[in-house]
XYZ file of C-alpha atoms in Angstrom:
504
model
C 0.000 0.000 0.000
C 1.489 3.319 -1.067
C 0.595 6.720 0.319
C -0.098 9.521 -2.160
C -0.585 12.929 -0.555
C -2.984 14.886 -2.747
C -4.666 17.523 -0.641
C -3.638 20.876 0.705
C -4.331 21.960 4.233
C -7.945 22.803 4.968
C -8.579 25.346 7.689
C -12.180 24.955 8.770
C -13.812 27.040 11.459
C -17.353 26.108 12.395
C -19.134 29.259 13.629
C -21.745 27.166 15.404
C -19.106 25.783 17.729
C -16.788 28.757 18.176
C -16.363 29.687 21.794
C -17.105 33.226 22.869
C -13.862 33.626 24.789
C -10.817 35.109 23.129
C -8.985 32.530 21.010
C -5.302 31.910 21.523
C -2.728 32.765 18.900
C -2.805 30.474 15.870
C -0.247 27.743 15.475
C 2.775 28.688 13.397
C 2.482 27.567 9.758
C 5.729 25.634 9.935
C 4.208 23.421 12.670
C 1.399 22.421 10.316
C 3.799 21.882 7.434
C 5.925 19.657 9.647
C 2.802 17.711 10.569
C 2.028 17.181 6.884
C 5.534 15.895 6.252
C 5.332 13.577 9.250
C 1.909 12.123 8.349
C 2.937 11.483 4.760
C 6.114 9.797 5.946
C 4.179 7.568 8.352
C 1.657 6.536 5.696
C 4.527 5.481 3.471
C 6.439 3.667 6.221
C 3.377 1.768 7.448
C 1.985 1.183 3.927
C -1.369 2.787 4.700
C -3.233 3.883 1.546
C -5.347 6.649 3.045
C -6.071 8.590 6.213
C -7.724 11.749 7.481
C -7.356 13.735 10.673
C -8.604 16.789 12.490
C -7.271 18.874 15.361
C -9.516 20.901 17.642
C -7.822 23.522 19.799
C -9.241 26.334 21.924
C -12.728 26.165 20.451
C -11.644 25.988 16.820
C -11.349 23.303 14.206
C -7.726 24.157 13.620
C -6.890 21.536 11.028
C -8.760 19.021 8.885
C -7.177 17.134 6.052
C -7.273 13.990 3.963
C -4.146 12.113 2.930
C -3.516 9.441 0.340
C -6.233 7.512 -1.473
C -9.638 6.115 -0.581
C -9.490 3.594 -3.449
C -6.133 2.003 -4.290
C -7.244 1.082 -7.807
C -8.714 4.391 -8.983
C -6.351 6.504 -6.816
C -9.302 8.672 -5.772
C -8.052 10.938 -2.982
C -9.135 11.055 0.644
C -10.531 14.468 1.566
C -11.561 16.081 4.838
C -15.126 15.100 3.872
C -14.495 11.418 3.094
C -16.621 9.053 5.189
C -14.917 6.290 7.174
C -16.424 3.692 9.475
C -15.336 4.911 12.912
C -16.384 1.634 14.548
C -16.144 1.624 18.355
C -15.613 5.371 18.517
C -19.414 5.157 18.123
C -19.680 3.936 21.720
C -19.215 7.467 23.068
C -22.282 8.544 21.065
C -24.410 5.750 22.545
C -23.231 6.619 26.062
C -24.188 10.259 25.396
C -27.652 9.138 24.261
C -28.085 7.474 27.647
C -26.920 10.705 29.317
C -29.548 12.663 27.374
C -32.217 10.193 28.477
C -31.057 10.781 32.052
C -31.435 14.535 31.433
C -34.981 13.880 30.213
C -35.802 12.007 33.421
C -36.359 8.763 31.554
C -33.281 6.950 32.851
C -31.874 6.410 36.320
C -28.207 5.366 36.068
C -28.553 3.211 39.182
C -31.777 1.415 38.277
C -31.478 -2.169 36.955
C -32.240 -2.306 33.245
C -34.491 -5.308 33.936
C -37.003 -2.825 35.341
C -37.021 -0.973 32.008
C -36.768 -4.107 29.849
C -38.510 -7.102 31.492
C -37.341 -9.326 28.617
C -33.655 -8.564 29.293
C -32.086 -11.864 30.288
C -28.536 -13.085 30.735
C -27.310 -16.576 31.544
C -26.791 -15.505 35.162
C -29.828 -14.477 37.207
C -27.989 -12.213 39.650
C -26.327 -10.313 36.810
C -29.651 -10.085 34.970
C -31.381 -8.431 37.907
C -28.438 -6.245 38.935
C -27.018 -4.721 35.724
C -27.715 -1.029 35.228
C -27.389 1.175 32.149
C -24.025 2.323 33.518
C -22.861 -1.311 33.639
C -23.963 -2.024 30.069
C -21.600 0.629 28.726
C -18.641 0.312 31.127
C -17.698 -3.295 30.269
C -18.217 -4.808 33.705
C -21.142 -7.158 33.049
C -19.149 -10.381 33.505
C -19.912 -11.358 29.907
C -16.934 -11.947 27.582
C -17.049 -10.547 24.062
C -18.799 -13.414 22.253
C -18.348 -11.329 19.076
C -19.054 -14.165 16.663
C -22.674 -14.120 17.736
C -22.999 -11.002 15.602
C -19.951 -10.772 13.297
C -21.174 -11.526 9.764
C -24.291 -13.144 11.254
C -27.706 -12.826 9.571
C -29.236 -11.364 12.736
C -31.012 -8.122 13.492
C -30.725 -6.280 16.800
C -33.800 -7.893 18.356
C -32.547 -11.361 17.462
C -29.166 -10.630 19.061
C -30.889 -9.258 22.151
C -33.021 -12.395 22.497
C -29.931 -14.632 22.307
C -28.091 -13.022 25.215
C -29.612 -15.538 27.628
C -27.745 -18.381 25.916
C -24.286 -16.874 26.422
C -22.238 -17.940 29.434
C -20.601 -15.365 31.679
C -17.021 -16.122 32.648
C -16.772 -13.620 35.510
C -19.133 -12.371 38.206
C -20.647 -8.981 37.493
C -18.221 -6.144 38.432
C -15.322 -8.601 38.887
C -13.286 -7.464 35.903
C -13.281 -5.146 32.903
C -14.232 -7.162 29.800
C -14.824 -5.299 26.563
C -18.228 -6.225 25.189
C -20.027 -5.065 22.048
C -23.216 -6.996 22.794
C -23.847 -4.972 25.942
C -23.707 -1.785 23.853
C -26.231 -3.394 21.533
C -28.429 -3.968 24.593
C -27.925 -0.304 25.525
C -29.279 0.572 22.088
C -32.375 -1.519 22.777
C -32.742 0.294 26.107
C -32.585 3.630 24.273
C -35.352 2.409 21.984
C -37.550 1.280 24.878
C -37.136 4.525 26.822
C -37.453 6.931 23.894
C -39.918 5.087 21.668
C -37.476 5.580 18.793
C -34.779 3.414 17.266
C -31.190 4.047 18.300
C -30.625 5.454 14.802
C -33.568 7.864 15.003
C -32.685 9.017 18.528
C -29.053 9.563 17.532
C -30.129 11.613 14.532
C -32.531 13.791 16.490
C -30.558 14.336 19.684
C -26.945 14.411 18.494
C -26.262 14.406 14.756
C -28.788 17.080 13.748
C -28.047 19.498 16.634
C -24.298 19.180 15.944
C -24.654 19.783 12.224
C -23.286 16.334 11.374
C -25.235 16.355 8.121
C -23.262 13.776 6.154
C -22.664 11.376 9.058
C -24.624 8.152 8.581
C -25.361 5.053 10.656
C -25.639 2.271 8.068
C -23.564 0.992 5.177
C -26.378 1.395 2.607
C -26.453 5.110 3.470
C -22.675 5.366 3.238
C -22.567 3.625 -0.124
C -24.920 6.263 -1.525
C -22.395 8.970 -0.678
C -20.092 10.324 -3.376
C -17.189 10.477 -0.923
C -16.447 7.409 1.213
C -13.366 5.276 1.632
C -13.017 1.631 0.808
C -11.165 -0.432 3.396
C -8.344 -2.963 3.266
C -7.095 -5.530 5.763
C -4.764 -7.971 4.006
C -1.048 -7.343 4.482
C -0.125 -9.898 1.812
C -2.662 -8.591 -0.712
C -2.958 -4.822 -0.070
C -5.339 -4.166 -2.982
C -7.913 -6.685 -1.718
C -10.970 -4.916 -0.288
C -12.144 -5.906 3.183
C -15.799 -5.505 2.174
C -18.735 -4.511 4.348
C -20.254 -7.798 5.548
C -19.430 -7.576 9.268
C -23.042 -6.843 10.310
C -21.829 -3.829 12.283
C -25.095 -2.094 11.402
C -26.940 -4.801 13.343
C -24.766 -4.228 16.407
C -25.117 -0.499 15.590
C -24.857 1.191 19.028
C -21.471 -0.508 19.480
C -19.898 0.687 16.263
C -22.018 1.751 13.287
C -21.214 5.475 12.905
C -19.677 6.495 9.552
C -18.286 10.022 9.637
C -15.680 12.374 8.241
C -13.057 14.296 10.176
C -14.692 17.674 9.583
C -17.914 16.617 11.297
C -16.144 14.571 13.963
C -14.584 17.840 15.089
C -18.071 18.946 16.157
C -18.335 15.886 18.372
C -14.942 16.584 19.914
C -15.842 20.221 20.570
C -19.018 19.104 22.352
C -16.848 16.983 24.651
C -14.509 19.907 25.361
C -17.379 22.358 25.801
C -19.030 20.240 28.517
C -22.047 19.212 26.470
C -22.813 22.548 24.812
C -22.882 23.564 21.152
C -23.352 27.193 20.124
C -24.390 27.979 23.690
C -27.121 25.332 23.633
C -27.042 22.391 26.009
C -27.122 19.138 24.017
C -26.320 17.001 27.062
C -25.942 18.321 30.585
C -22.489 18.685 32.101
C -23.666 16.541 35.020
C -24.627 13.536 32.938
C -21.796 13.944 30.435
C -19.508 13.736 33.465
C -21.044 10.324 34.144
C -19.655 9.258 30.753
C -16.254 10.689 31.669
C -16.002 9.093 35.136
C -13.840 5.950 35.461
C -16.055 2.972 36.337
C -13.726 0.066 35.585
C -10.007 -0.576 35.797
C -8.581 -1.844 32.515
C -6.299 -4.847 33.015
C -3.383 -4.831 33.023
C -3.603 -1.488 34.780
C 0.052 -0.626 34.317
C 0.953 0.604 30.849
C 4.109 -0.552 29.104
C 5.481 2.957 28.653
C 6.064 5.402 31.527
C 4.366 8.322 29.773
C 0.994 6.549 29.948
C -0.902 6.333 33.245
C -3.157 3.671 34.700
C -5.961 2.626 32.372
C -9.618 2.991 33.284
C -12.910 2.981 31.376
C -15.865 5.303 31.734
C -18.796 5.033 29.344
C -17.508 4.972 25.786
C -14.148 6.415 26.833
C -10.800 5.002 27.936
C -9.490 7.365 30.608
C -5.870 7.721 31.683
C -3.045 10.258 31.560
C -0.453 10.980 28.898
C 2.710 12.706 30.095
C 0.767 14.015 33.067
C -2.186 15.274 31.013
C -5.676 13.880 31.584
C -6.654 11.969 28.423
C -9.882 10.425 27.162
C -9.579 8.151 24.156
C -11.351 5.495 22.182
C -10.299 3.433 19.209
C -12.411 1.890 16.506
C -11.841 -1.200 14.361
C -14.246 -2.658 11.795
C -13.691 -4.140 8.343
C -10.346 -2.523 7.422
C -10.957 0.812 9.161
C -8.915 1.918 12.164
C -9.752 5.127 14.035
C -8.686 6.898 17.218
C -10.237 9.895 18.961
C -8.377 11.669 21.756
C -9.589 14.434 24.069
C -7.327 16.325 26.471
C -9.907 18.302 28.443
C -7.500 20.319 30.613
C -5.609 21.447 27.505
C -8.750 22.273 25.499
C -7.489 20.088 22.691
C -8.687 17.017 20.779
C -7.539 14.915 17.842
C -9.331 12.438 15.612
C -7.593 10.268 13.028
C -8.979 7.535 10.816
C -7.377 5.168 8.295
C -8.507 2.632 5.721
C -6.373 -0.391 6.539
C -6.323 -2.750 9.471
C -3.127 -4.477 8.374
C -1.010 -2.440 10.798
C -3.514 -2.274 13.626
C -3.548 0.933 15.644
C 0.134 1.643 15.190
C -0.190 4.483 12.701
C -3.093 6.255 14.423
C -1.300 6.078 17.768
C 1.980 7.280 16.312
C 0.406 10.302 14.596
C -1.840 11.186 17.542
C 1.047 11.148 20.008
C 3.176 13.231 17.633
C 0.426 15.860 17.433
C -0.105 15.932 21.187
C 3.633 16.174 21.862
C 3.955 19.014 19.352
C 0.994 21.090 20.494
C 1.690 20.683 24.194
C 5.192 21.995 23.512
C 6.880 18.879 24.815
C 9.825 17.131 23.280
C 8.508 14.735 20.629
C 8.879 11.093 21.589
C 9.840 8.684 18.829
C 6.685 6.602 19.065
C 7.182 5.352 15.538
C 10.305 3.413 16.515
C 8.669 2.123 19.683
C 5.533 0.887 17.956
C 7.470 -0.451 14.975
C 9.418 -2.645 17.407
C 6.199 -3.700 19.165
C 4.704 -4.589 15.773
C 7.742 -6.690 14.870
C 7.773 -8.336 18.295
C 4.091 -9.228 17.955
C 4.742 -10.875 14.605
C 7.616 -12.862 16.080
C 5.437 -13.902 19.014
C 2.718 -15.036 16.609
C 5.239 -17.011 14.560
C 6.541 -18.682 17.737
C 2.988 -19.553 18.787
C 2.502 -21.287 15.434
C 5.691 -23.286 15.949
C 4.641 -24.211 19.485
C 1.240 -25.272 18.206
C 2.890 -27.521 15.639
C 5.249 -28.966 18.248
C 2.316 -29.894 20.483
C 0.571 -31.708 17.654
C 0.613 -35.539 17.799
C 1.495 -36.129 14.162
C 1.259 -39.943 14.316
C -2.480 -39.971 15.056
C -5.483 -40.423 12.775
C -9.167 -39.524 13.097
C -11.093 -42.257 14.933
C -13.874 -42.222 12.301
C -14.145 -41.725 8.579
C -14.164 -38.029 7.617
C -17.794 -38.240 6.535
C -18.716 -39.089 10.130
C -17.694 -35.590 11.233
C -19.871 -33.867 8.641
C -23.267 -32.489 9.527
C -25.172 -29.454 10.728
C -24.318 -28.299 14.237
C -26.182 -25.593 16.135
C -25.817 -23.302 19.128
C -28.819 -21.248 20.351
C -26.827 -17.983 20.267
C -23.992 -18.616 17.816
C -26.251 -20.185 15.196
C -25.438 -22.834 12.612
C -22.072 -24.403 11.836
C -22.107 -26.679 8.794
C -19.358 -29.275 8.268
C -19.037 -30.876 4.835
C -16.536 -32.861 2.815
C -14.292 -30.949 0.433
C -12.535 -33.658 -1.547
C -10.530 -35.592 1.016
C -10.748 -32.860 3.658
C -13.331 -31.180 5.875
C -14.547 -27.639 5.558
C -16.799 -25.515 7.726
C -19.369 -22.902 6.745
C -20.204 -20.407 9.472
C -22.251 -17.330 8.616
C -20.307 -15.911 5.635
C -17.064 -17.614 6.679
C -15.659 -20.471 4.589
C -13.177 -22.332 6.783
C -10.778 -24.990 5.522
C -9.927 -27.576 8.186
C -6.939 -29.839 8.596
C -6.622 -32.800 10.912
C -4.652 -31.736 13.988
C -4.678 -34.907 16.065
C -7.150 -37.536 17.297
C -10.649 -36.046 16.842
C -9.454 -32.466 16.777
C -9.306 -30.433 13.570
C -7.825 -26.986 13.080
C -8.956 -23.977 11.083
C -6.860 -22.502 8.293
C -6.625 -19.030 6.758
C -8.347 -16.388 8.886
C -9.255 -19.130 11.362
C -5.722 -20.466 11.615
C -5.078 -22.236 14.899
C -8.741 -22.383 15.963
C -9.479 -25.905 17.196
C -12.627 -27.862 16.370
C -12.950 -30.667 18.928
C -15.437 -33.380 17.997
C -17.213 -35.154 20.853
C -18.937 -38.552 20.862
C -22.047 -39.830 22.582
C -22.287 -43.232 24.271
C -23.042 -44.893 20.929
C -19.774 -43.674 19.478
C -21.387 -41.121 17.152
C -20.235 -37.504 16.937
C -23.075 -35.388 18.277
C -21.195 -32.217 19.299
C -18.297 -30.054 18.223
C -16.561 -27.727 20.676
C -14.977 -24.695 19.004
C -12.346 -22.354 20.453
C -14.448 -19.451 19.216
C -12.497 -16.196 18.765
C -13.169 -13.523 21.407
C -15.247 -15.866 23.576
C -12.493 -16.825 26.098
C -14.178 -20.238 26.245
C -15.073 -23.145 23.997
C -18.506 -22.933 22.385
C -20.320 -26.243 21.981
C -22.454 -26.781 18.884
C -24.864 -29.746 18.926
C -25.520 -31.872 15.860
C -29.041 -31.717 14.461
């Protein structure tokens, strides 16, 4: 992936969000030129095709720009108005919707959601009757991610909601921070029940319209109608291969469905800095926005690797810690091949949002650029985060390669399946995860799961192993007393536990 810088600096000042107080002196032009040089260099070094960023400082949208291309084949440029999927950065919007409902007197943060939604049911009765709206959006429900309930699944929000009761918790409620998209989905259902409107309609009315986020959309069909959106890429070996849009993120919408550009995201950042106000009008009260900004869970491990970063905590839709002694609220976003990062430094009246169109390098580029900007504008010496994160990236690859070698070493290569391959074939089901179909593919097995096509190889005994994107995932076939395979236990990604599918 090659970076091609095609756009000049765009200075954009939104009158609707300008603060009344006297603005500070503008940043020297050479600082912005240096930023341009740095971003272009990073896109080239990390092989990122396109990106966009904005900087908000002292009540102004100081800087908004697109870099590189939104389509590697046509070379169409990214602009400051190009839509990207911002993924889990959307969580802060959903948390703010809950805060607005609290302002309206429709939500009590401390009231169990079961009292608002009698049909809310988890696999643990105490958690079911205890969880509040605050708990849904602070990742302390006791439920692990279970992301493959929704990823690429043919389910709508109500169907996901109804399946929560079939998902095992692996921790008691409040015991530990565990990131969870499904609980944000449930928060979206709560918003619907309390407001009488869908999450999408409530978002539009209470946040997007008042903030002038006119081109921001909440579904892929809406985005695809736009004349300016970025494709996404996620394959390091094949950088021109599109990631596509089949994740079903629109179904899990409140957890990650916002598609926005950097110009309009600046309005969202200014709302955060201006304590819930826009153009002097209260969109969400300072009191309830502070609920979003209050740490409710400790992120494990609490100690960061680098000394400049403080202990990690989570509020509602925001990671909260310190950076070089400065209070920092952040959230990343990852869906398809998009990677985004929003950063707010409330005591410095500054915020940054950056988004990219490849997932092949994870969050390394967005973190590197964000930290460079913060270092520069806070007049600190600039830390060489690029070298640090480049080493981390290389180390992670080496660790992954070692894990593959260890996996191969642990394999009993002299074993054979106990049954003929056709005996493993069949349709297996889980009440939440859905249908897993095993069929013969020549002299091998393959699995079909949602839109995933998974090649399997025999690992040892009655255990098979996924290939490709599912490399290393074990499929463990289990027999009944008659000696027939009636279950398959899968090390499902992001579940932290095996998921057992029963044969029909």
